[in-house]
CSV table of C-alpha atoms in Angstrom, one decimal:
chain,number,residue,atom,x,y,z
A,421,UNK,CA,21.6,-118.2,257.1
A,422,UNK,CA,20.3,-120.2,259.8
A,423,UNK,CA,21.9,-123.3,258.6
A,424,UNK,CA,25.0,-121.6,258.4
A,425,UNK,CA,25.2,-120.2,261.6
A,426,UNK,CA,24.5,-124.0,263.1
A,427,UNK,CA,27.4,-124.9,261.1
A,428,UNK,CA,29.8,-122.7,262.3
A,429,UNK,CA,28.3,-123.1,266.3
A,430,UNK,CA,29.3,-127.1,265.5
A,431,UNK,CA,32.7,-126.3,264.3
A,432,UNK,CA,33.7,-124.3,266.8
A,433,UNK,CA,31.7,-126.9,269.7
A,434,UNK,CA,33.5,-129.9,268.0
A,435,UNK,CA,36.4,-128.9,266.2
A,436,UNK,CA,36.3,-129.0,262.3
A,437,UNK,CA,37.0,-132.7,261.1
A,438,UNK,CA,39.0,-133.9,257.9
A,439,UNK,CA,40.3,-137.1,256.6
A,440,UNK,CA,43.6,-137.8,254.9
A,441,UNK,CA,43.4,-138.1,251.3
A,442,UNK,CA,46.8,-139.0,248.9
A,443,UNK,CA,48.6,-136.9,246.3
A,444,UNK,CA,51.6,-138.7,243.8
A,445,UNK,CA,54.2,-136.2,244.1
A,446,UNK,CA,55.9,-137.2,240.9
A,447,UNK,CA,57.4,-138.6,238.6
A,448,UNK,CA,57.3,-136.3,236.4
A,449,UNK,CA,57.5,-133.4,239.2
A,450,UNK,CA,61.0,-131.7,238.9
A,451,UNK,CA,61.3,-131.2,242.8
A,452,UNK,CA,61.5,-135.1,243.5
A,453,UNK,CA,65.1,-134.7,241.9
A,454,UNK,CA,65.3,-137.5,238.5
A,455,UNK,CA,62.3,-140.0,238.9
A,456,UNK,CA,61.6,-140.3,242.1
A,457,UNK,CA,57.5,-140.7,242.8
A,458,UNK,CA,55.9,-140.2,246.4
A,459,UNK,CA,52.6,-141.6,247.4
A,460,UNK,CA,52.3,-138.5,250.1
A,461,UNK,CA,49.2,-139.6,252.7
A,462,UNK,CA,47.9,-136.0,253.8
A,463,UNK,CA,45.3,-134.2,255.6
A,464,UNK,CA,44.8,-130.8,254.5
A,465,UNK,CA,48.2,-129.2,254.5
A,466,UNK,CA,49.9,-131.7,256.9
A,467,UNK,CA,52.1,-134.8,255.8
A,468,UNK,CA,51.0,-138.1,257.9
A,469,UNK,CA,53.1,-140.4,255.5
A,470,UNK,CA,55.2,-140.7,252.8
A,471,UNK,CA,56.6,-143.7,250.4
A,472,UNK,CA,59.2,-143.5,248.1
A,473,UNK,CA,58.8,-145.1,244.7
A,474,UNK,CA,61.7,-145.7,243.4
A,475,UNK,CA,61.5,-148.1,240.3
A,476,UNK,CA,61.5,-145.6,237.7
A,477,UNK,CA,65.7,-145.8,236.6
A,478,UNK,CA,66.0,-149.5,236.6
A,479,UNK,CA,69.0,-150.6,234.8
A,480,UNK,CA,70.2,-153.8,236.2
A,481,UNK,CA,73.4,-152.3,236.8
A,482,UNK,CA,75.2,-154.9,239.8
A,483,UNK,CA,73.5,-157.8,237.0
A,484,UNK,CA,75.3,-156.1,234.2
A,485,UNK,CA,78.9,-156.3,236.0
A,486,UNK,CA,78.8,-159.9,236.0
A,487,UNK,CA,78.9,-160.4,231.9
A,488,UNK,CA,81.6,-157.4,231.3
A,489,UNK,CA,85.2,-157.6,231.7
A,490,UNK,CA,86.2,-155.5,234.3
A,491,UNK,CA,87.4,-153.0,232.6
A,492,UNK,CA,84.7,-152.9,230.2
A,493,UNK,CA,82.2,-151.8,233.4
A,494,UNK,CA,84.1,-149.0,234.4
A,495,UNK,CA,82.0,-146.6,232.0
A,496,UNK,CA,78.6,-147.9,233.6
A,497,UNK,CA,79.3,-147.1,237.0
A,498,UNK,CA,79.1,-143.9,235.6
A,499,UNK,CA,75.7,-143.5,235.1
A,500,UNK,CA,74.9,-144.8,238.4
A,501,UNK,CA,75.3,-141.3,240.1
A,502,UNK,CA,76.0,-139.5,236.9
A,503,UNK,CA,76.4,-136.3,238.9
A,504,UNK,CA,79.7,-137.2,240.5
A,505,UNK,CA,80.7,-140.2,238.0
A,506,UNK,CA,84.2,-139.7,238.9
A,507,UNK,CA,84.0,-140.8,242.4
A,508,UNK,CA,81.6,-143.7,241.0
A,509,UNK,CA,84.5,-144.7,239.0
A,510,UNK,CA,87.0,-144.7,242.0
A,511,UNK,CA,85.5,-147.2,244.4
A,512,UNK,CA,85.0,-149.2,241.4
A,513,UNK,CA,88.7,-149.3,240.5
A,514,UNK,CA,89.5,-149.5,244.2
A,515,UNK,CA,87.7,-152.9,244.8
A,516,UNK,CA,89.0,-154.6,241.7
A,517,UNK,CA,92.6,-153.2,242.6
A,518,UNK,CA,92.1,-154.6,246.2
A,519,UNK,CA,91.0,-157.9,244.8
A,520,UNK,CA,93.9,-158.2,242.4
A,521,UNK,CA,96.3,-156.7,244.0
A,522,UNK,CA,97.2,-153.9,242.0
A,523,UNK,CA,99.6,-150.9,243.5
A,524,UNK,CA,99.1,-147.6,242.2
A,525,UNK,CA,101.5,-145.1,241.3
A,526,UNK,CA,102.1,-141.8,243.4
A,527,UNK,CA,101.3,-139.5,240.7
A,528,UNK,CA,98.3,-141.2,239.8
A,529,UNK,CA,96.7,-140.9,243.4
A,530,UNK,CA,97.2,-137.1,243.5
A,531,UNK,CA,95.4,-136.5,240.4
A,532,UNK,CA,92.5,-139.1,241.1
A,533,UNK,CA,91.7,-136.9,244.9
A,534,UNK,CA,92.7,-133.7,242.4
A,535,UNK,CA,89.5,-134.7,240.0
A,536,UNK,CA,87.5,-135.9,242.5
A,537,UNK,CA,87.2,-133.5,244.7
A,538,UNK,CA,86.9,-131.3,242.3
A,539,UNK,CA,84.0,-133.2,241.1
A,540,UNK,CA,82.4,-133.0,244.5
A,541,UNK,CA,82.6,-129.1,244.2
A,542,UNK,CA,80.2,-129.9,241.2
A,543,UNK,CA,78.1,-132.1,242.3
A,544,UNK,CA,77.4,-129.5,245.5
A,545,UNK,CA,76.9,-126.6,243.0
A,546,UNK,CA,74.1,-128.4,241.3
A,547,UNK,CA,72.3,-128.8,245.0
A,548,UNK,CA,72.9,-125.6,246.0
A,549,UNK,CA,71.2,-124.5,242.7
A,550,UNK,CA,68.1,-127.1,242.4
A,551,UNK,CA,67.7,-126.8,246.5
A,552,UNK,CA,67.7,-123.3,246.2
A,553,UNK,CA,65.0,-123.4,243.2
A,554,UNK,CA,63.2,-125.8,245.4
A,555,UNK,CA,62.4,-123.8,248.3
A,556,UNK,CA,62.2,-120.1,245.8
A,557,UNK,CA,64.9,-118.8,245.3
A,558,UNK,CA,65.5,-119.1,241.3
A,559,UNK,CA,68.8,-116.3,241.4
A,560,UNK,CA,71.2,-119.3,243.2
A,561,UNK,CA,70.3,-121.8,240.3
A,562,UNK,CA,71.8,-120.0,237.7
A,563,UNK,CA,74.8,-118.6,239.6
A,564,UNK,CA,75.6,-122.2,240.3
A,565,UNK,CA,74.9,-123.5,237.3
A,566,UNK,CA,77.0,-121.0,235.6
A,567,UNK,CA,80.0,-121.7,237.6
A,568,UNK,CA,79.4,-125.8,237.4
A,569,UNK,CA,79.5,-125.0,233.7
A,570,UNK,CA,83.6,-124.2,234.2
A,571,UNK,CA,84.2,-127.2,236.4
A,572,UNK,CA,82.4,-129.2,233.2
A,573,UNK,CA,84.5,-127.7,230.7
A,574,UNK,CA,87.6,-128.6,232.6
A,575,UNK,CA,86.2,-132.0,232.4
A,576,UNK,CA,86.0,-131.9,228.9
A,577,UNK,CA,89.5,-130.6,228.6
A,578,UNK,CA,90.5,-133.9,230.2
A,579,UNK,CA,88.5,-136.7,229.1
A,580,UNK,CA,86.4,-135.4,226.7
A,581,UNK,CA,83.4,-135.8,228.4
A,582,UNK,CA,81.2,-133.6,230.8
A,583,UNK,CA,78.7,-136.1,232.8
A,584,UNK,CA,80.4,-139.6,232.3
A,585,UNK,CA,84.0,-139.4,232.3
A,586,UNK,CA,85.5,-143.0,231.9
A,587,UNK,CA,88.6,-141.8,233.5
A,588,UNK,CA,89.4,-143.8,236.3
A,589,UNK,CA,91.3,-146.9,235.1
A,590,UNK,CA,92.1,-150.3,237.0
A,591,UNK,CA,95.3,-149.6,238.3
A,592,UNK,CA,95.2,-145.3,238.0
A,593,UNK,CA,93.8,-143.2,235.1
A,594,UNK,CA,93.5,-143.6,231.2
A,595,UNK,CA,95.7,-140.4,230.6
A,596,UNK,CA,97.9,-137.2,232.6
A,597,UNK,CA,96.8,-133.9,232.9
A,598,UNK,CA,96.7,-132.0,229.2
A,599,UNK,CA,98.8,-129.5,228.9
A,600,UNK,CA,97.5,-125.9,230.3
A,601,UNK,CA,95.0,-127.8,232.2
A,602,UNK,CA,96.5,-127.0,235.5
A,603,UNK,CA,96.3,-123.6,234.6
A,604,UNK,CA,93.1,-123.3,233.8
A,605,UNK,CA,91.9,-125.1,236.7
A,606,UNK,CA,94.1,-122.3,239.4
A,607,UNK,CA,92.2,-119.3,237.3
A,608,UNK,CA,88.9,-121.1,238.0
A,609,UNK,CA,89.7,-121.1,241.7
A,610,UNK,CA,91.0,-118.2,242.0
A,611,UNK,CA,87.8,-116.7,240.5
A,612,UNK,CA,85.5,-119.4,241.9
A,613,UNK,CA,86.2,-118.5,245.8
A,614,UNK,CA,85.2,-114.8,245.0
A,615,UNK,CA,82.2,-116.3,243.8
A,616,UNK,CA,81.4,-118.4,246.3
A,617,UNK,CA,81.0,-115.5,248.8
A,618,UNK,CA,78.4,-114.4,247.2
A,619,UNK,CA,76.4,-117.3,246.6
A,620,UNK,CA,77.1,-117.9,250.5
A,621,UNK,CA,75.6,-114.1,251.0
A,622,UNK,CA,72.9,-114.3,248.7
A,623,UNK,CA,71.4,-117.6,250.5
A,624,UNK,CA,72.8,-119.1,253.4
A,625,UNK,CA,71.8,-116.5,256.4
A,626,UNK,CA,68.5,-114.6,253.9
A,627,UNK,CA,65.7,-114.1,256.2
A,628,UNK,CA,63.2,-116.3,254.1
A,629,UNK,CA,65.9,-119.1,253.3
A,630,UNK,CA,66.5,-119.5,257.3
A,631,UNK,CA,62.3,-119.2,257.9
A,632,UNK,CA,62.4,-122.1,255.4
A,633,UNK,CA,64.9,-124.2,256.5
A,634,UNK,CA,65.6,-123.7,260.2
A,635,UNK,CA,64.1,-126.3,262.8
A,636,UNK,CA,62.0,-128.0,259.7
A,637,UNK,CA,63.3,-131.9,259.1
A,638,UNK,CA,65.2,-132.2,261.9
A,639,UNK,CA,67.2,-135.6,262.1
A,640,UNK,CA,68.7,-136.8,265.8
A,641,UNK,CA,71.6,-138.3,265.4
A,642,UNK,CA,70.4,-141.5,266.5
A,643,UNK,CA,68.1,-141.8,264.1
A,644,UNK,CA,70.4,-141.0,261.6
A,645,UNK,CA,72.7,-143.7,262.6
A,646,UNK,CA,70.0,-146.3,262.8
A,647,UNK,CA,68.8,-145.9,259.1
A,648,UNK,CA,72.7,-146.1,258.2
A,649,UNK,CA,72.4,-142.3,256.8
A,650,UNK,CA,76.2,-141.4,256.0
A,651,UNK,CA,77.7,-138.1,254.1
A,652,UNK,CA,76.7,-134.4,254.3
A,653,UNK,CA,73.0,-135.4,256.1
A,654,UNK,CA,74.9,-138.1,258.7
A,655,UNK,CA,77.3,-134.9,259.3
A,656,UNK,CA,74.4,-132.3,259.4
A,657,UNK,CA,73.0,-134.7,262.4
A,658,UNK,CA,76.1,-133.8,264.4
A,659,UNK,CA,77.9,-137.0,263.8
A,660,UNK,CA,81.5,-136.6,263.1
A,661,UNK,CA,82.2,-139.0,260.6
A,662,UNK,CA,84.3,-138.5,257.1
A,663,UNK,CA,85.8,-141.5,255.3
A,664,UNK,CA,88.7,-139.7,253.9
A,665,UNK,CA,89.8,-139.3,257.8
A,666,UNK,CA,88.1,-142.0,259.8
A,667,UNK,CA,88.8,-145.0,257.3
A,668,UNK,CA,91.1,-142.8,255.0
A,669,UNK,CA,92.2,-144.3,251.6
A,670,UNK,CA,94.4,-143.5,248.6
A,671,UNK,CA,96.7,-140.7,250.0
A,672,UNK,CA,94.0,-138.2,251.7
A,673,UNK,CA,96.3,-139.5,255.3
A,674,UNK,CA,99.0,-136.7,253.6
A,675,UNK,CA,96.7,-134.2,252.7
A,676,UNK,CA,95.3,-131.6,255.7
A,677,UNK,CA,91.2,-130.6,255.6
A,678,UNK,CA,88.2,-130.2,258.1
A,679,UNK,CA,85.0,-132.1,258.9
A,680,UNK,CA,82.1,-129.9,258.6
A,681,UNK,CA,79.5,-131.2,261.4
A,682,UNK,CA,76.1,-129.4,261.9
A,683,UNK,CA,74.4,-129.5,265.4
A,684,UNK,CA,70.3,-129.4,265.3
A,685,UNK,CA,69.9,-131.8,261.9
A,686,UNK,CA,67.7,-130.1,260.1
A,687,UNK,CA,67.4,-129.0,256.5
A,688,UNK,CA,69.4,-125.5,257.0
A,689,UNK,CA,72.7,-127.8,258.6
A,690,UNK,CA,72.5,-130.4,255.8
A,691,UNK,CA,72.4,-127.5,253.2
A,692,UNK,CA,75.6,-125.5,255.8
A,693,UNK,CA,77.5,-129.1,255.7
A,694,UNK,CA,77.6,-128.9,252.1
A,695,UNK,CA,78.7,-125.6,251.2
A,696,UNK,CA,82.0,-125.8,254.0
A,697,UNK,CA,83.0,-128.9,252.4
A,698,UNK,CA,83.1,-126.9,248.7
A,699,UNK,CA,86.0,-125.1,250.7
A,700,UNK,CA,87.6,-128.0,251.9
A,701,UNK,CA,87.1,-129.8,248.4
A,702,UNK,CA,89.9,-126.5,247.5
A,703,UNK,CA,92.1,-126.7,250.3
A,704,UNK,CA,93.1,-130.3,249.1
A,705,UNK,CA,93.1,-129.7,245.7
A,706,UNK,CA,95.3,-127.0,246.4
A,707,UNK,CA,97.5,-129.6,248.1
A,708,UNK,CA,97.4,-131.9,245.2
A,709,UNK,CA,98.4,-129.5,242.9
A,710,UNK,CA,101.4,-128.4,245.2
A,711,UNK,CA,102.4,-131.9,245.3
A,712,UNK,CA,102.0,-132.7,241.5
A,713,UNK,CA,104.0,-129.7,241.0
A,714,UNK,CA,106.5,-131.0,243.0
A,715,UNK,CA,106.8,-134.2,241.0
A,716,UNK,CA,107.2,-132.7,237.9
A,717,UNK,CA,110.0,-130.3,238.7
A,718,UNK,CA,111.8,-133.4,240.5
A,719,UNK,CA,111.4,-135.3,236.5
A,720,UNK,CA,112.7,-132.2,235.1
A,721,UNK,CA,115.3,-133.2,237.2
A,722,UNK,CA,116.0,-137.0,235.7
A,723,UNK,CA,117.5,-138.3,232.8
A,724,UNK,CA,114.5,-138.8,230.1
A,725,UNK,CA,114.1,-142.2,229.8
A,726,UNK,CA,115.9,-143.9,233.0
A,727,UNK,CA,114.3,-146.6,235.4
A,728,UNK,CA,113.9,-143.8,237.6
A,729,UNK,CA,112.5,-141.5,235.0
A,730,UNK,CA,110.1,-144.2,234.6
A,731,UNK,CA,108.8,-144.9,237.6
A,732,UNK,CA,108.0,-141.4,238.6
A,733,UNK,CA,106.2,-140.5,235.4
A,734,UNK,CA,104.0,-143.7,235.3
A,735,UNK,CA,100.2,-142.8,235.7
A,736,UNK,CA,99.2,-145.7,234.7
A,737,UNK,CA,100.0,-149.5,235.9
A,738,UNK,CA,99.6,-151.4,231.9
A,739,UNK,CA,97.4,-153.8,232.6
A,740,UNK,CA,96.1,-156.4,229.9
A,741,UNK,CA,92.9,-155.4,228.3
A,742,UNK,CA,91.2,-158.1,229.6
A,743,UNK,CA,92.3,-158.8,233.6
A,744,UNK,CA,92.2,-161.7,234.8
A,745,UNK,CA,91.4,-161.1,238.9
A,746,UNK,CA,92.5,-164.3,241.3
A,747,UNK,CA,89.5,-165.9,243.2
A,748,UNK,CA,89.0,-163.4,246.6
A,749,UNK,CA,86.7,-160.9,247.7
A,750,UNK,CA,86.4,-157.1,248.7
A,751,UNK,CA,84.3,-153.9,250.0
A,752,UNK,CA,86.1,-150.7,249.5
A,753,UNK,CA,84.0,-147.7,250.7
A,754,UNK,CA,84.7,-144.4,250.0
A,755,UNK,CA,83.5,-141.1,250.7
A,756,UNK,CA,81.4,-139.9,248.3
A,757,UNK,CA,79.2,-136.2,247.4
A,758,UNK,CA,76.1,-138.3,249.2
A,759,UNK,CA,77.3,-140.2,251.7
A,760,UNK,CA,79.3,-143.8,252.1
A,761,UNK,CA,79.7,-145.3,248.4
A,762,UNK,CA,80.8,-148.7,248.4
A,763,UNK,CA,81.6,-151.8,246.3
A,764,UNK,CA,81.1,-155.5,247.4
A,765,UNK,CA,83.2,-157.5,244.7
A,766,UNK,CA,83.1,-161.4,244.6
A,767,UNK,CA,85.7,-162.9,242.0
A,768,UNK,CA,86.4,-166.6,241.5
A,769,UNK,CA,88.8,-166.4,239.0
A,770,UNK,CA,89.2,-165.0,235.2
A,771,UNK,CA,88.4,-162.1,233.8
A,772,UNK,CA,84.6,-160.8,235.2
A,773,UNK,CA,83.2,-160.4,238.5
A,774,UNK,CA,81.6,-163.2,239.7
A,775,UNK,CA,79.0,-160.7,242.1
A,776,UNK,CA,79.2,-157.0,242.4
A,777,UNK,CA,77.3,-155.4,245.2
A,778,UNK,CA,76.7,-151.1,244.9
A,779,UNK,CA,76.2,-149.6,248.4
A,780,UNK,CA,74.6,-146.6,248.1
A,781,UNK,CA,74.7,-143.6,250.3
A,782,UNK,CA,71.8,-142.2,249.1
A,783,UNK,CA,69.5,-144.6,249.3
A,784,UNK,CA,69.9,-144.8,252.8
A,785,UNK,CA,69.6,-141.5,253.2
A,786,UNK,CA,66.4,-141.5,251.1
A,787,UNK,CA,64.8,-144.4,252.9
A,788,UNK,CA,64.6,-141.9,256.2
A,789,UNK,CA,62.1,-139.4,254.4
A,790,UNK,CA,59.0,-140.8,256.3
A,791,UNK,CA,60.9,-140.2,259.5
A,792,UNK,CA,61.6,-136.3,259.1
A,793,UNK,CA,58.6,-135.3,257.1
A,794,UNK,CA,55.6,-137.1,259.6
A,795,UNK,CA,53.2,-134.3,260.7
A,796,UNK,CA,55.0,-131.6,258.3
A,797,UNK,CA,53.4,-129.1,255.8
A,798,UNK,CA,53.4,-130.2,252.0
A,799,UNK,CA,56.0,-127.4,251.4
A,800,UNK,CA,58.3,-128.3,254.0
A,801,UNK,CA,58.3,-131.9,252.1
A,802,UNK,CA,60.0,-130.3,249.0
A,803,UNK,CA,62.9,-128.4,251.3
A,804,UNK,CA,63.6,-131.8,253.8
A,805,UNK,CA,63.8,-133.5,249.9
A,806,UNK,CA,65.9,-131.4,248.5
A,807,UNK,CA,68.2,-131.3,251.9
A,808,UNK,CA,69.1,-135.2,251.4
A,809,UNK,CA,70.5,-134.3,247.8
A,810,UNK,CA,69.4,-137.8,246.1
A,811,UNK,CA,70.5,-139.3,242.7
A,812,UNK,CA,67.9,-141.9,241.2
A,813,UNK,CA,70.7,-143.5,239.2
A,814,UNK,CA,72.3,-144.8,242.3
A,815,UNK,CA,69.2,-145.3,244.1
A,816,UNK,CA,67.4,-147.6,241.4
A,817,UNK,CA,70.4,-149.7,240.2
């Protein structure tokens, strides 16, 4: 009793001491997001220092581009970020077309921002589900994930596939719109923005979701510019940035939307970011639609089969199977779910890349975790995590 009692005096006299000890968060651990591992330096509850592992998805994938035709590597940038394939797809096709200069065709630019914003809406679903799993709440997972289900089967209606769609071709897309498909995709958002009021009500302003999120992981803006963060968690620092606007591509200059921009940085504006630009992903496919339905009641219009007849219903530019690209070189960024996507193409001639270079948003956005989550609690790690919405596939290429 004695002994205790000195213990206790020495405590309180001198403060208790610790000393850091480290805890693998993952692999296997379905918070880090795919196979992500983190060697997490702690001492008790607090975070002194965290490093990303990230060889765990290795695939070789800028290696692989420079033994396939390019055509042929369209279906691999797929699995790169697997969760919005489409857009992986497009800057593909967009640096080879610059490089070879290859036009597109009117219709074909409507329906490639059509399908991938739409994808985007998707991809954003399954964070809002996992992030809200992450920090508790299990209710938003399977609302989302019941409504990403109906943006998949559209999917399926028009490629075939649900994860990796192989749709975007060098020079527009492999195939129109089925028939009906436009229908089913206005019932789906006409349903889907009902929906998404609740799953805005059921999470965004809860009491315990804003305890958990609010002023935890903040990231100044000048931080987030110095580790060349871009997308929803550049945005969610306050930075007004947007690809589609500020270095605007394919025929978004036509189309009208907003730039979400959060103000303190932290988790709960990264997650805020995200869910306003679900609603901007359907204003402009709302345009796209308009337009596409413009188009085709102008062909009604034509004689079937005439030049112009022809020109206005091409989707698709024929090129050979096998391209062969002039020497030259190109980066074509775009604005993708997690931030700047871009492709670094080196040709010297014939018909595969000589060097292909993948930019990835999110593994820039990734490498600032050690920043944000210095001196946090263990829990708060999983929610500042989840907040930077990472997909190994792109990360670990």
């Amino acid at each position: 009793m004695q002994l205790a009692e000195t213990k206790v005096n020495l405590i309180k006299e001198e403060g208790l001491k610790t000393e850091e000890f480290v805890v693998n968060i993952g692999p296997q651990h379905p918070s880090t997001h795919g196979l992500l591992r983190l060697v997490v330096s702690m001492d008790g509850e607090r975070v002194k220092n965290v490093t990303p592992h990230i060889g765990y998805l290795h695939r070789s994938t800028e290696k692989i581009a420079e033994n396939r035709f390019y055509h042929s590597f369209v279906p691999f940038t797929d699995r790169t970020d697997y969760i919005t394939a489409m857009l992986m797809n497009w800057s593909y096709v967009l640096t080879v077309e610059k490089v070879a200069g290859i036009a597109i065709p009117q219709r074909a630019e409507y329906i490639r921002v059509l399908i991938g914003e739409l994808n985007r809406i998707s991809s954003h679903l399954l964070f809002y589900g996992t992030f809200g799993m992450d920090v508790g709440a299990y209710t938003p997972f399977l609302w989302a994930f019941r409504e990403r289900e109906k943006v998949l089967d559209l999917f399926e209606a028009l490629c075939g596939q649900r994860l990796t769609y192989n749709y975007y071709r060098i020079g527009g897309v492999s195939h129109d719109l089925p028939p009906g498909w436009v229908d089913r995709l206005e019932k789906f958002l006409a349903n889907f923005k009902k929906v998404y009021k609740e799953l805005d009500d059921i999470l965004t302003y809860n009491v315990i979701f804003l305890n958990r999120t609010k002023g935890v992981g903040i990231l100044p803006k000048e931080m987030a510019i110095a580790w060349g963060c871009t997308g929803p968690v550049l945005r969610g620092s306050g930075v007004d940035w947007d690809l589609r606007r500020d270095e605007t591509y394919s025929i978004y200059q036509e189309l009208k939307f907003e730039v979400p921009v959060g103000q303190n940085g932290d988790v709960w504006d990264r997650y805020w970011v995200r869910m306003q630009e679900i609603l901007q992903s359907i204003r402009l496919i709302e345009q796209c639609l308009a337009k596409l339905r413009e188009m085709n009641e102008r062909l009604a219009k034509m004689q079937r089969g005439s030049a112009e007849w022809k020109e206005n219903a091409q989707f698709v530019i024929r090129t050979q199977s096998v391209l062969n690209v002039p020497p030259g070189e190109a980066y074509v960024r775009i604005e993708s779910s997690r931030g700047e996507l871009g492709h670094y193409l080196v040709s010297k001639g014939g018909t595969k890349p000589w060097k292909l270079k993948i930019r990835s948003g999110a593994f820039c956005n990734l490498s600032v975790l050690p920043e944000i989550t210095r001196d946090k609690l263990v829990a708060d790690l999983i929610a500042i995590l989840a907040s930077l919405d990472i997909v190994l596939g792109e990360i670990d290429r």
